[in-house]
């Protein structure tokens, strides 16, 4: 199996090529730029096209056009650029167009900083643009997953005719790790809705607006049915030492990765700690919490002011105390700080 | 005496009746496009991109595949379509507000890149759908709902002549200003549109046709008076004619 | 010489065809279509020369124009 030392960002590019993606439209913004750079070098050799748009709004709308013809297409940006794309993403959701949108989260709000951060959680999972819609959000925690989840993203986007967001952070994007370049899509799914020229078939149109409120409701209900189907069918997470866990950490991406070593250290000291690492941030893995009866307390670990914690509380219906341990501004959190916070809030005997 | 039809509904248009206000000349421009699509036999290989505005609902009126997207983004969408399917013909249809206000960034860069698409601008000097507000092309002194005392240059500056602006960009190989206020100008405009599509067929670069049009409801005049107003006020500011014909497209 | 057929349901009584017709063939009728527009009617059929200017100006393609094939085409 072909393995390469790749930055997380480059792994996303490599996966896109092997997913049969032939088009990338983007705009430079740290810390995501290696994605467009990697693809600018390698996609043309795979018969594809990389076009740098005049801005992020142009890029997401170029993706709209390409997706409308049935092509697999991707764009990538980082927080401020991702914000500029929200109207476009709302339109993609409404017109049911499959596009993979990567957000390498950096510290915000405003220009913010380049450090790793998870402050875009709400924007990604609650719908960053206008209207009632959701997008599938996948959260890799290492370079191999940046690769694997990108391939899944293209499949999910086509299967459900929806934009799919990859939410990572600057550290994941910039960290170089060995990546297995596995899987190669050869045949793309047939898209009998695409507007690719009505030669020998009925004319088609791609758009979503309603001239009457009755139409509006009918369309909205149809979309909501799709979202609830996805919500039930596509929840993904990783359980780590949760079978006998009395306490739980919940963390995704970088935090999910750091949390694993905290689980190991706590267990060495006799604390039955487990980790639930959400892989889909939407649909949030509510099912992960359903089977855990003996949990006394949950600590969510985030690089923001506390966003995913709300979904965890909802998932357990506040039946269990849920606390937050977080860092802001681009700072990372250490294993020791998580263990200290765990001990503090749940009055556990651990040495840190 | 056997009668032969000399003017009928072109195949490039569907049977869907137009929703435009009485006397609004969007319909004439649609007919011209429908005729060009039929005459060049490109209905099956063309994808049109609609704006958000009065003509945002043209999706059902053209016989070719149509794509609608956000306000101002038609040319960015068209770029995505063309890059995905360079074997297809792509045109954009936008009002003056859609292309010269919110869509300006794409108007500039699509021309600068020499994107192989055909872009059509319908210039009626107001935002029509939202009820007649001032547009980038509203004339000095023109009364609109957001320039109730007439467009004031001190406040909002003079109007933008987008064709002249785009003509300065190397990638734009054909830039023309048309008008549908009279049979003569309609005929001229059709030639411009056909040439613009021919240029795309030959893959020679970006072709742009701006077309003066009326807005009886929001200009507050009868359809016939609108044509007079257009001739007396808009034509002097936006004269009809081919503004740029690059060497490589001259004999198309 | 020529003939104009009016699609009553498409006509919106905008009058552009009447204005441009060189022979005053058309006029606003007094019957209304489903939308309530007094659609255009042929007033002087015999005057029509099939020049099709009315059809060129019609924004709703409500007019179909025919010409006697004996004489050369209108455009």
PDB file of C-alpha atoms in Angstrom, chain C residues 1 9 41 47-48 50-52 55 65 68:
ATOM      1  CA  UNK C   1     -49.939  40.174 -48.838  1.00  0.00           C
ATOM      2  CA  UNK C   9     -53.904  34.777 -23.994  1.00  0.00           C
ATOM      3  CA  UNK C  41     -56.918  42.731 -32.631  1.00  0.00           C
ATOM      4  CA  UNK C  47     -53.398  46.649 -45.041  1.00  0.00           C
ATOM      5  CA  UNK C  48     -50.948  44.142 -43.627  1.00  0.00           C
ATOM      6  CA  UNK C  50     -46.284  41.001 -43.593  1.00  0.00           C
ATOM      7  CA  UNK C  51     -43.303  43.166 -42.593  1.00  0.00           C
ATOM      8  CA  UNK C  52     -43.371  41.573 -39.084  1.00  0.00           C
ATOM      9  CA  UNK C  55     -43.753  40.680 -34.044  1.00  0.00           C
ATOM     10  CA  UNK C  65     -46.810  36.838 -38.883  1.00  0.00           C
ATOM     11  CA  UNK C  68     -47.476  35.685 -49.171  1.00  0.00           C
TER      12      UNK C  68
END
